[in-house]
Structures are given as structure tokens and as C-alpha cells.
Coordinates of C-alpha atoms and ligand atoms in Angstrom, one line a residue:
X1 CA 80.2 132.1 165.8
X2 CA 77.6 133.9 163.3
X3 CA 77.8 138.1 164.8
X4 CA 75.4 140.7 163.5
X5 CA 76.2 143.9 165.8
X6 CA 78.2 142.2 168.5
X7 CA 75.4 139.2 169.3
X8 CA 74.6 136.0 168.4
X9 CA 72.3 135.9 165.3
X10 CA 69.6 132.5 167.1
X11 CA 66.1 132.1 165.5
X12 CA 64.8 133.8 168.7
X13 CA 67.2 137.2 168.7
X14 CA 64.2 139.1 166.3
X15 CA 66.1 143.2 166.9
X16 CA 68.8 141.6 165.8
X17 CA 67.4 139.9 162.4
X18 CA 65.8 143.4 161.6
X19 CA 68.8 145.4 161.5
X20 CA 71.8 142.9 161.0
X21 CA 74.2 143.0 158.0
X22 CA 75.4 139.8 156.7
X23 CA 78.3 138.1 158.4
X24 CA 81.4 138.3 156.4
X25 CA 81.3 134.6 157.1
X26 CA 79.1 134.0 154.4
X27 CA 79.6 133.7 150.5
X28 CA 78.2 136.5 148.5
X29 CA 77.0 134.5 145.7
X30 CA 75.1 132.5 148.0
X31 CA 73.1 135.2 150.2
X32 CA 71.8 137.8 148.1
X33 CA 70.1 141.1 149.5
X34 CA 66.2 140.3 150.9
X35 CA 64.0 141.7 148.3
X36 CA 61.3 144.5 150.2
X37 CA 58.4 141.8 150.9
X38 CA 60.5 139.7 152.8
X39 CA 62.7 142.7 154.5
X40 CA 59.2 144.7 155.6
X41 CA 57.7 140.7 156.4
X42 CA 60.5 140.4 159.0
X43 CA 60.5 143.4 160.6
X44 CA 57.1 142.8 161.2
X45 CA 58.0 139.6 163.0
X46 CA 60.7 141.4 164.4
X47 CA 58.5 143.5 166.4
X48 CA 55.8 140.8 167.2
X49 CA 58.7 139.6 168.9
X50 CA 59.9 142.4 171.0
X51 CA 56.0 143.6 172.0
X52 CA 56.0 146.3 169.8
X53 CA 53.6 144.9 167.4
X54 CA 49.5 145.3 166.6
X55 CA 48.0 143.2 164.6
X56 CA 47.9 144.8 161.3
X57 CA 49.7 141.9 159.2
X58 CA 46.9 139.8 157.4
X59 CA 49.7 136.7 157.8
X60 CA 48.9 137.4 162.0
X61 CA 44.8 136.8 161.2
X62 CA 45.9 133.8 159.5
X63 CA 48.6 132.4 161.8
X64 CA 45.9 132.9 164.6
X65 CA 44.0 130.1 163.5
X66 CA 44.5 126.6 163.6
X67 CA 44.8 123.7 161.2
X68 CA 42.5 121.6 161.1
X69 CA 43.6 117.8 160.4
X70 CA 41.7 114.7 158.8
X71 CA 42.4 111.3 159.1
X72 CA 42.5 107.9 156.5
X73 CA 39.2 107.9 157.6
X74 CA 37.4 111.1 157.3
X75 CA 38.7 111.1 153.5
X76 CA 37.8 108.0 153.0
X77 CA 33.9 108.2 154.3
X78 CA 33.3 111.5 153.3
X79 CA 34.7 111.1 149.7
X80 CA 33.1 107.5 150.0
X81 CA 29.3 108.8 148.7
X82 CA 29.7 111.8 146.6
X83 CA 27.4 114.5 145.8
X84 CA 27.4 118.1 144.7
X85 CA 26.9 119.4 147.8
X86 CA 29.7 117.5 149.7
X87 CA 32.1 118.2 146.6
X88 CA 31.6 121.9 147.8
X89 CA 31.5 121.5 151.0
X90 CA 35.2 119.7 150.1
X91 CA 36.3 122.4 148.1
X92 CA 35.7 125.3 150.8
X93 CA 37.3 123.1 153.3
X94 CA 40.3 123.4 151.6
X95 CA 39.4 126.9 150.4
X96 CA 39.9 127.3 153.7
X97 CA 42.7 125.0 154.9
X98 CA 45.6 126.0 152.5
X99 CA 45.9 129.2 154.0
X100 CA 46.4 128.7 157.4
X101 CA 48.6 125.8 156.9
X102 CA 50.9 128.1 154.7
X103 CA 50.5 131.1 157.1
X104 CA 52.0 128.9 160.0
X105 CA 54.9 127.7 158.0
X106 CA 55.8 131.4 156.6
X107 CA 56.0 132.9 159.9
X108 CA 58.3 129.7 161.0
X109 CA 60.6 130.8 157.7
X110 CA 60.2 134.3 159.4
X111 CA 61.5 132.9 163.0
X112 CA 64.5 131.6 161.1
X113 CA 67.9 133.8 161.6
X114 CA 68.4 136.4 159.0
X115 CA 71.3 134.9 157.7
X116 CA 68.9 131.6 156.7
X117 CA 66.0 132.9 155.7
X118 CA 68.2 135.1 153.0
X119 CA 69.3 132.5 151.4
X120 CA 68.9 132.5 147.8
X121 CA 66.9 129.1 148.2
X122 CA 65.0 129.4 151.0
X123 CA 64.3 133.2 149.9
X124 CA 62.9 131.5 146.7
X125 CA 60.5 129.2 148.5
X126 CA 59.6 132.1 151.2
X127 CA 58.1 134.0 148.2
X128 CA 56.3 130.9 146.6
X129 CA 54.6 130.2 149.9
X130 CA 53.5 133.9 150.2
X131 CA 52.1 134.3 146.9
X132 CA 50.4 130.9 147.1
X133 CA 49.2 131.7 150.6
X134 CA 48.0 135.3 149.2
X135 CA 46.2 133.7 146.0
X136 CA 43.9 131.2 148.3
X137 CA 42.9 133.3 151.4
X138 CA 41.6 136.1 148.4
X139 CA 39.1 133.2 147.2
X140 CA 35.7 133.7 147.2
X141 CA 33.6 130.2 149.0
X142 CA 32.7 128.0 146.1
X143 CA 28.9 128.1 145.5
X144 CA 28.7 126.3 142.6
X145 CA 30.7 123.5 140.4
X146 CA 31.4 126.6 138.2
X147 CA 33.3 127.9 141.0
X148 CA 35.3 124.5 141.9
X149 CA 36.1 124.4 138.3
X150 CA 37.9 127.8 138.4
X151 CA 39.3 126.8 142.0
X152 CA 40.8 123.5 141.0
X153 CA 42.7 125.1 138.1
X154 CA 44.2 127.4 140.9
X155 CA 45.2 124.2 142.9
X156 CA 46.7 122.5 140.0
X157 CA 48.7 126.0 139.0
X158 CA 50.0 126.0 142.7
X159 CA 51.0 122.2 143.2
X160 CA 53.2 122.3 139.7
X161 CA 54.5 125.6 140.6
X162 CA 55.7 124.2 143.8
X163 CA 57.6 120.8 142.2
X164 CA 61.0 123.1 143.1
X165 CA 59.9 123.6 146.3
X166 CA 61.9 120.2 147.6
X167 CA 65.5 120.8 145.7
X168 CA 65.5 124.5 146.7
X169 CA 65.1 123.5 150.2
X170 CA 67.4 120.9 150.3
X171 CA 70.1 123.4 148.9
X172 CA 69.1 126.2 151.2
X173 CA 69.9 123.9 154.3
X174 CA 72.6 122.4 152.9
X175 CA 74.1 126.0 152.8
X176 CA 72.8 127.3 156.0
X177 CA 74.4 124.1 157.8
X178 CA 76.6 125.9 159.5
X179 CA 75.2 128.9 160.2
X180 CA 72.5 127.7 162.9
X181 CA 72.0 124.6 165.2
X182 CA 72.0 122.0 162.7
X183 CA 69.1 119.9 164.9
X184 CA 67.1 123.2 164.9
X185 CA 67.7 123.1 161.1
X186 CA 66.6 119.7 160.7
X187 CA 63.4 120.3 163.0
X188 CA 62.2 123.3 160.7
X189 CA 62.8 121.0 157.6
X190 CA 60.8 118.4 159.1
X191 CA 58.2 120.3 159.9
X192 CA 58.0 122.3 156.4
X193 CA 58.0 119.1 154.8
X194 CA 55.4 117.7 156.4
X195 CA 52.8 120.6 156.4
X196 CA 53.8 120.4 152.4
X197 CA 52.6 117.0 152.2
X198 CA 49.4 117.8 154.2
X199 CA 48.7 120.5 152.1
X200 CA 49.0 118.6 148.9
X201 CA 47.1 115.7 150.3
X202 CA 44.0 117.6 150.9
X203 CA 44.7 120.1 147.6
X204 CA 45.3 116.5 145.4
X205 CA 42.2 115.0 147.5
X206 CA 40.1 117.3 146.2
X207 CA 41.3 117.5 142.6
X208 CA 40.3 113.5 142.7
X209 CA 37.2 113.9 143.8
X210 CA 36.0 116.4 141.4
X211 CA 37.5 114.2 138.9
X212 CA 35.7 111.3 139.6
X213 CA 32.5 113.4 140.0
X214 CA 33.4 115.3 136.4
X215 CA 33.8 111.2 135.5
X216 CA 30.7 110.0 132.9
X217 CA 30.9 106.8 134.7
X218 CA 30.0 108.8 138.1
X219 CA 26.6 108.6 139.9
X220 CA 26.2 110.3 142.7
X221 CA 26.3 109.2 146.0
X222 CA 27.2 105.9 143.9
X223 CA 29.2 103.6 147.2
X224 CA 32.5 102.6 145.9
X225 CA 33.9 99.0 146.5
X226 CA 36.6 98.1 149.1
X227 CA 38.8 97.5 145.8
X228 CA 38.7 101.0 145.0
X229 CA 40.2 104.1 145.4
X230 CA 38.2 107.4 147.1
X231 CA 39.9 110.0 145.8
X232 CA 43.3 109.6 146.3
X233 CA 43.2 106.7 149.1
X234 CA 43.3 103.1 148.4
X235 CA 41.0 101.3 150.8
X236 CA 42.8 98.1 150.5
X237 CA 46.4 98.9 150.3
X238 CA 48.1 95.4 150.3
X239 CA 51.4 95.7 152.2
X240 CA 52.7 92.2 149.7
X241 CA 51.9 94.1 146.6
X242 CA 53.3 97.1 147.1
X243 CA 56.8 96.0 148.2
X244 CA 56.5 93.2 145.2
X245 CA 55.7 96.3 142.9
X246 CA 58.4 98.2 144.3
X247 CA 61.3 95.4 144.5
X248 CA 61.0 95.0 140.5
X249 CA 61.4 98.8 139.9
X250 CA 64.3 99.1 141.8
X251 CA 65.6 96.0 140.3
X252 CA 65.5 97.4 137.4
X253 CA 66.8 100.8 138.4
X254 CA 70.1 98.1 139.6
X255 CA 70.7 97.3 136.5
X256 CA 70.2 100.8 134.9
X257 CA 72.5 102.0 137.2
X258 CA 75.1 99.1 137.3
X259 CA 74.9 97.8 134.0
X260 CA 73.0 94.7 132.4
X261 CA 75.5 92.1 133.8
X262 CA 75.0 92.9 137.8
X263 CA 73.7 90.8 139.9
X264 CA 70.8 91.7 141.6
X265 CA 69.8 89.8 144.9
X266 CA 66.2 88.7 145.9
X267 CA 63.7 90.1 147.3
X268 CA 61.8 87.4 149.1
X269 CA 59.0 88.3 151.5
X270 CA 56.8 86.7 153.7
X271 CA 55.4 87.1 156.6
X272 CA 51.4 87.8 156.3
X273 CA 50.8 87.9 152.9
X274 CA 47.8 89.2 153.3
X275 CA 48.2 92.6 155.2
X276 CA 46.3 95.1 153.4
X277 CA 45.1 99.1 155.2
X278 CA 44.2 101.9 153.9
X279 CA 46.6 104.3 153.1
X280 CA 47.4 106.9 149.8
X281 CA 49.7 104.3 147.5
X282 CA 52.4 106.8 146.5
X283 CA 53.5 107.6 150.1
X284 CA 53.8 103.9 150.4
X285 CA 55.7 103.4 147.6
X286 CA 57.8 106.0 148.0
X287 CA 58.9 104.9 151.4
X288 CA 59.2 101.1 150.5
X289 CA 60.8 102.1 147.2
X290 CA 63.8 104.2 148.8
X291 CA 64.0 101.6 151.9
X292 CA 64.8 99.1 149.0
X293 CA 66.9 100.8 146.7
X294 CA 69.4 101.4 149.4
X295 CA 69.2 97.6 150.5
X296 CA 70.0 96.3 146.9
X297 CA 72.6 99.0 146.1
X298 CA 74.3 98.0 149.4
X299 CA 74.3 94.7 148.5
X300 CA 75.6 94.7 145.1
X301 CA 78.4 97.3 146.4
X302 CA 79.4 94.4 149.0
X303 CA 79.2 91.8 146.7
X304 CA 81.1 92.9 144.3
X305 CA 84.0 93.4 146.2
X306 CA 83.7 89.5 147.2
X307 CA 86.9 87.4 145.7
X308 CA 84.1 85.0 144.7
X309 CA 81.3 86.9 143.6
X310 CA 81.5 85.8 139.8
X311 CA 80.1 82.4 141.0
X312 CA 77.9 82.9 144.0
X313 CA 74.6 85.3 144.2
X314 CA 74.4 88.0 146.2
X315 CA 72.3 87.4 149.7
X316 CA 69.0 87.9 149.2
X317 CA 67.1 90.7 150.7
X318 CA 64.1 89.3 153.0
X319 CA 61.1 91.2 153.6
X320 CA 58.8 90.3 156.7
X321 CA 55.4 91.4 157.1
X322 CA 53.7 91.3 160.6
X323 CA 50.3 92.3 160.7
X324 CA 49.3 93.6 164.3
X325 CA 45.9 94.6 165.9
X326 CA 46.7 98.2 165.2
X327 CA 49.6 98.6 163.0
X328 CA 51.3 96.5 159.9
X329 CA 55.3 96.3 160.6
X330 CA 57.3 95.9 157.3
X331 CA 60.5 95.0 158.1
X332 CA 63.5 95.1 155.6
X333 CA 66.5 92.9 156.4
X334 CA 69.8 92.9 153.9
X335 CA 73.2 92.0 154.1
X336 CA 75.0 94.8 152.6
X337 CA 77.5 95.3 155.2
X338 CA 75.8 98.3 157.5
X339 CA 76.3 101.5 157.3
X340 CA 79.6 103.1 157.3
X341 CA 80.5 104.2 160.5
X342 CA 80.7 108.2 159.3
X343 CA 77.2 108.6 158.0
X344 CA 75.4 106.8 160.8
X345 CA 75.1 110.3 163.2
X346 CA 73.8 111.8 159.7
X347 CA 71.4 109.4 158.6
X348 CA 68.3 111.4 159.5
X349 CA 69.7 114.6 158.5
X350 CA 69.2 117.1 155.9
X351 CA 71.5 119.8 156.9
X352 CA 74.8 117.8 157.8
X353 CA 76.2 115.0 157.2
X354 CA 79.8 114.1 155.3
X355 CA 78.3 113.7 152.4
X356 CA 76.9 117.1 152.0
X357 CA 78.6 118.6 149.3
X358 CA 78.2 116.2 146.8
X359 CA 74.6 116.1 147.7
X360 CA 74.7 120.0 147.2
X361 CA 76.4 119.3 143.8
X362 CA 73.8 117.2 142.8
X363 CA 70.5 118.9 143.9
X364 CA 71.8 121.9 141.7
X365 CA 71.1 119.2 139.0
X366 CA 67.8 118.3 139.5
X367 CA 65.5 121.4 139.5
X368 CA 62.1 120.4 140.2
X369 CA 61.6 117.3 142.4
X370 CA 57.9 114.9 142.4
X371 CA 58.2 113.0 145.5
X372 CA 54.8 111.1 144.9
X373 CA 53.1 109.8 141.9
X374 CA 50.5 112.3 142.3
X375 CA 52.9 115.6 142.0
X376 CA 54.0 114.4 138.2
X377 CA 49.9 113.4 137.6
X378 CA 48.7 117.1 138.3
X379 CA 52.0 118.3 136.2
X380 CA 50.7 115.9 133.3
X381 CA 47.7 117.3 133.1
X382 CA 48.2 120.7 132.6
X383 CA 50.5 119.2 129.6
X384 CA 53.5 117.7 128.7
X385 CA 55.0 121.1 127.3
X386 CA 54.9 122.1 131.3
X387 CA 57.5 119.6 131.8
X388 CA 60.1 120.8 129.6
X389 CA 62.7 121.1 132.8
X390 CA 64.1 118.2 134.0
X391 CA 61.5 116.5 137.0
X392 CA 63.1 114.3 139.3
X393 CA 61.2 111.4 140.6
X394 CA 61.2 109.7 143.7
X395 CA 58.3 107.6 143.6
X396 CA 58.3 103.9 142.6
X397 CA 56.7 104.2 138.8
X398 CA 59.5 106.6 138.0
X399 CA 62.0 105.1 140.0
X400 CA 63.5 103.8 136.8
X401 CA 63.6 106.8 135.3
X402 CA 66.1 109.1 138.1
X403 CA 69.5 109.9 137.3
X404 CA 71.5 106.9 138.3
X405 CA 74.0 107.7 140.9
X406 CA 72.3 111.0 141.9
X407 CA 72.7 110.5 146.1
X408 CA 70.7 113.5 147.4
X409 CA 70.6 111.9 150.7
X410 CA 66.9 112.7 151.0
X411 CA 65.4 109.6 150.7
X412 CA 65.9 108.5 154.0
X413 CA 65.1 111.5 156.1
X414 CA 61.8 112.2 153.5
X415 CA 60.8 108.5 153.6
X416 CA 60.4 108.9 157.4
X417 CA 58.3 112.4 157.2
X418 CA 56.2 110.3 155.0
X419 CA 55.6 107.5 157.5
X420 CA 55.3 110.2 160.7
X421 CA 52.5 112.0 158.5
X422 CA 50.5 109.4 158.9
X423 CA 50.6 108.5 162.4
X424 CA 53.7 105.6 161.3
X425 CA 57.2 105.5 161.8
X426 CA 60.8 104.6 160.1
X427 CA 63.4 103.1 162.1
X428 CA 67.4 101.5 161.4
X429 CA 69.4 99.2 162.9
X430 CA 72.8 99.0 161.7
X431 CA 75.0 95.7 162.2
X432 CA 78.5 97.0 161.4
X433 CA 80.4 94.8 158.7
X434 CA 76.9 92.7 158.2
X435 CA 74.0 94.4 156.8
X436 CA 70.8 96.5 158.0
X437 CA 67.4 96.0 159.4
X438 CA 64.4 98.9 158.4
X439 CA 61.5 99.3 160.5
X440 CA 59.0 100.7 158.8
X441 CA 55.3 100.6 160.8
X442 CA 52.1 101.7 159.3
X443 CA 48.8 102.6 161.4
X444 CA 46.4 99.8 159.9
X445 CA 42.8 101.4 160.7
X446 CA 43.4 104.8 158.9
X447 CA 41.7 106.4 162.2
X448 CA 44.6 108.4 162.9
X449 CA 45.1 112.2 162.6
X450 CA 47.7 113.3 160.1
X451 CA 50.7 114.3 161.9
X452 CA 51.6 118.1 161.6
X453 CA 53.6 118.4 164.2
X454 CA 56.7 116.5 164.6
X455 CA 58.0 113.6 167.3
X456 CA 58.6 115.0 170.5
X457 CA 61.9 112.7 170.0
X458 CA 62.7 114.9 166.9
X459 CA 61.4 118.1 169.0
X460 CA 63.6 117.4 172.2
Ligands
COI501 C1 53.5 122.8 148.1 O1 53.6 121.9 147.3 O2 54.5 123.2 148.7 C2 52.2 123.4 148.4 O3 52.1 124.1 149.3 C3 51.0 123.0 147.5 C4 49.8 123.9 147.8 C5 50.0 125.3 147.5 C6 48.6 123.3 147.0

């Protein structure tokens, strides 16, 4: 086990993460000396934690308060007539908003051993967060469009500037996988994740909405149709189109990735074809996209090793959609042969697995990371020059477009944060030597909260 000064190093042992050196245990290259902010940062949680502390941080003010979370719904209606003064009113929310939620997820990066949080990667991402979270709590409230000008231009600087936040991550908890209990690991990844998304949901949310109000075509308090979008939510998200969208992208990412002459199997779906919810498009597709990718790459893999497979198709993969009083279930059936039997205790994970050094191998390839649609549409437009460095995308428009081949093994454990944030969930059932089923379930009335904690399943 990890030592600093004769004791365990745990996420809760704060006299120890003050003073330790680093365990000889550990690769130089890989944990580099804390720079001053972050060794004076933990000392001060050091001594929060062993009762010596007064409040004299301006993180504590911060962490004190609460977040305070929106639903579908709230975005939808309050984005849904749109004036000046509610455009403000938007702007100081998040004003507002951004700090606390990146307060509460540096002192969690503070919690973290000594040996983790001083990681090159995670050091990286520790010092993003603090300079983002000391950029927005120093703005003034917004008075005036002037001022939500000058504020969204901060937002937009902040959400490119974080595109590396997801690969640096990744690497930092690959590397720290065996330095601290890898479901304790998993948890804080989960959780970091998820307040990211939050935070760029409202940040993008309100970058919409004063586009559409900077928009000539704009009149205010103008009521959008059910056909629209408000801001960044689609009011009529139909659960047919999406995966129909999806299925070609990732067909043609198949043959991208396998050559012209594969063949790709089906996707048929049905079900009830005319399942629609609000919901914010590129989580969807981003979920749906991944859930299929790995169902038609398994599929091919299996087929190909088939004596006959020169003269029969592939088995199709069959989508079912069941539309409920309070959710819409997508269910994603193929018969690509399971998963192997060595992964399966890994399939959620982003810290272990036997997998993980490839995965580490290939995340040093791909420096900055757009989960969502959205991420790359704030990076455009600030300009194309900004995009010099290599983005990797995981969303469905781009799907075509990522390395081939790259397994980062983050698609699975991201595409369920996605579905948890929004009151949903993800779940697999593998049938060994036959294929898999995906659950995927969707709150259909947008009335829920979004999720910033995680399951009490994921928690236990
Ligand atoms: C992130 O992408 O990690 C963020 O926190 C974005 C936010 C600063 C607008």
C-alpha cells in the first residue's frame, strides 16, 4: 500500500496530504512537484479538516452555498418568451451559478489524496477550474446587454478553454488507478463529470439565448413553436429520428473504419414511432450514437470471423422504442456476441479495466475532447484558427470524423453520466457468445431536476 510517513495516504487522512512526500511507488515523470496555489490550497483543506481552520479561504464562502438546479422545464418556459429583462435575469443566474458549482468540485479535487491530486493531469485541470472559478465569482451583476455582451465572451473563453478538460481527466485517473480505491476513483469522476456538464448546460443555455435575442428575426417575448428549439432544448425531441440520424453516422464511421467493402448490419427500429420529449439533442445523440457504434462494431467483428460471412448479412441490429406515461425506454438489441468475459467488471469504469493502457496510449493522442455538438459550436465561433489542435468528437455529427480505432473506453461510462444528468439512466445486459441488450430510459416530461449528485447505487 501507498505510505507517506508510516500511514495510509486515503482521501480523508488531510495531516497526512499536507506534509507527505511522494511514494517512491510512483513514476517521476508522471507526478511532478504541486506548484504554490495548489500546495497553500491543500493545506488549507488540510486544516479544515483537522479543526484547525477559520474561514478565511474565499473557495469556503463559495463552497458554503448551494447549487441551485433547473429542470427541462424551467429552461424551457423561461427561455420560452424572451425579453431584456429575463435575458439578465438569465445572465446573473449564471453569473452566479458557475461559481459555486466549480467551488464544490475544487474542494472534492482538494479531498483527493496527495498522490492524485498531483498528478500532472489532474493538477492541470485543478488550476483550470480555479482560475475559471476566480474569473466568474470577480463579475460584476449584469445591468445592461452591454454587460451580457462582455459576460458571454468570458463564457465562451472558459468553455473552449476547458475542451481538455475530458482527456486530461481521463489520463489522470488512468494513472492514479492504483494509487486509491478505484470505486472512490470512479465516484469523483462521475461526479466531476457531471457538474461539468451542468455547468456548460446553463453557461451554453445562456449563450443561446442571447443569440436568438441578438437574432434580427427576434421579437421579444415572441412564443416559439413546439417545433423549435428554446435555447439549447428541443421541445419535441423525436426518440425515431434521432436514433435514425445516429444509425447512418455510425454507419458510415463502419465503413471509415473498416473499409468500403464491410458489411454493415441494419438498424431497424420500431416500436412507437412517435415518441418525442423534450430533451438538449446532443446529449441524446451522444448517448444513442456511442450505444450504436459499439453494437455495429461488435457485429461486424463477429461476423467476420463467420466461415460463411462472404454470402450472408450480418444480423441486423433492432431498435425498440416504448413510450411510457413518464419515461421513453430505447432499447438497443444486437448480436455481436456479448461482451468478453474480462471487460464486463470494467464496463462502467474509467479508472480500471484491462484495457487501460491502450486507452492511456490513446488519450495522449487526442488533446482536446467535444463531447456534445455544442462544445465544437462555441469553439467555432470564436474562429476556426482556435481549432488548430486536434478536437476529438464524440457527438453524432462528428462521429464520422474521430480517429478510427481510437478505444478510449469513455463512451460507455460518459454516455451514462449523460443519461443520470437528466434524471435517465443506461443499463447492459450481456448474453455471453450471443449479443447485448442497452437500456437506455429518458424522463419524458422534462420536469425533472438535473442530477448533480450521483446514484446512491454508484455512491454505495
Ligand atoms: C467545463 O467545461 O469544465 C466548465 O466548467 C465550463 C464553464 C467554466 C463554463
Amino acid at each position: 500500500a501507498l505510505r507517506c510517513h508510516g500511514r495510509r495516504c486515503r482521501p480523508s487522512d488531510y495531516s497526512a496530504l499536507a506534509t507527505c512526500g511522494l511514494s517512491n511507488a510512483i513514476p517521476r515523470a508522471t507526478f511532478t512537484a504541486p506548484s504554490p496555489l495548489v500546495r497553500t490550497q491543500l493545506r488549507t483543506a488540510a486544516q479544515a479538516a483537522n479543526g484547525t481552520w477559520r474561514p478565511v479561504s474565499v473557495l469556503d464562502e463559495w463552497v458554503a452555498k448551494e447549487a441551485r438546479p433547473i429542470s427541462l422545464r424551467q429552461l424551457m418556459v423561461f427561455g420560452r418568451s424572451l425579453t431584456e429583462s429575463r435575458l439578465i435575469s438569465s445572465a446573473n443566474y449564471v453569473r452566479t451559478e458557475l461559481p459555486v458549482r466549480i467551488a464544490h468540485r475544487i474542494r472534492d479535487m482538494q479531498k483527493l489524496p496527495y498522490v492524485v491530486v498531483t498528478n500532472r493531469h489532474i493538477e492541470e485541470v485543478y488550476k483550470l477550474y480555479y482560475n475559471a472559478f476566480d474569473t466568474f465569482r470577480k463579475v460584476k451583476e449584469i445591468r445592461t446587454l452591454e454587460d451580457n455582451e462582455k459576460f458571454c465572451e468570458i463564457i465562451s473563453q472558459n468553455l473552449k478553454g476547458h475542451l481538455t478538460v475530458i482527456p486530461k481527466l481521463a489520463m489522470g485517473i488512468l494513472e492514479c488507478g492504483g494509487l486509491m480505491d478505484p470505486k472512490e476513483l470512479d465516484h469523483f469522476m462521475n461526479v466531476i463529470l457531471r457538474s461539468r456538464i451542468s455547468r456548460r448546460v446553463i453557461a451554453e443555455q445562456h449563450l443561446s439565448l442571447t443569440e436568438t435575442f441578438n437574432s434580427p428575426y427576434f421579437s421579444p417575448g415572441a412564443t416559439l413553436s413546439e417545433s423549435d428549439f428554446i435555447g439549447e432544448v428541443f421541445i419535441k425531441c423525436s426518440a425515431k429520428d434521432v436514433i435514425s440520424r445516429c444509425a447512418k453516422a455510425v454507419t458510415q464511421l463502419a465503413r471509415t473504419t473498416n473499409g468500403p467493402d464491410v458489411q454493415v448490419p441494419e438498424v431497424r427500429i420500431d416500436g412507437h414511432l412517435n415518441a418525442s420529449f423534450p430533451y438538449i439533442l446532443s446529449h441524446l445523440e451522444y448517448i444513442v450514437g456511442e450505444l450504436l457504434r459499439n453494437s455495429v462494431q461488435a457485429v461486424i467483428d463477429r461476423h467476420q470471423k463467420q466461415p460463411d460471412h462472404a454470402s450472408s448479412p450480418p444480423p441486423p441490429i433492432e431498435v425498440t422504442i416504448c413510450e411510457a406515461q413518464e419515461h421513453v425506454i430505447i432499447r438497443i438489441s444486437d448480436r455481436g456476441g456479448g461482451i468478453p468475459r474480462d471487460e464486463l467488471p470494467y464496463l462502467w469504469s474509467f479508472s480500471k479495466g484491462p484495457l487501460s493502457q491502450k486507452r492511456l496510449e490513446n488519450l495522449g493522442q487526442v488533446p482536446r475532447m467535444a463531447a456534445t455538438m455544442q462544445e465544437l459550436h462555441v469553439t467555432d465561433e470564436l474562429g476556426r484558427a482556435d481549432l488548430k489542435a486536434p478536437t476529438y468528437l464524440g457527438s453524432l455529427s462528428t462521429l464520422t470524423s474521430r480517429p478510427p480505432n481510437l478505444r478510449l473506453g469513455m463512451g460507455l461510462p460518459l454516455s451514462r453520466v449523460y443519461a443520470e444528468y437528466w434524471a435517465g439512466s443506461l443499463n447492459l445486459h450481456s448474453l455471453e457468445g450471443y449479443g447485448v441488450d442497452a437500456f437506455l430510459q429518458i424522463s419524458r416530461l422534462g420536469n425533472k431536476n438535473e442530477q448533480l449528485t450521483t446514484r446512491a447505487s454508484m455512491d454505495a
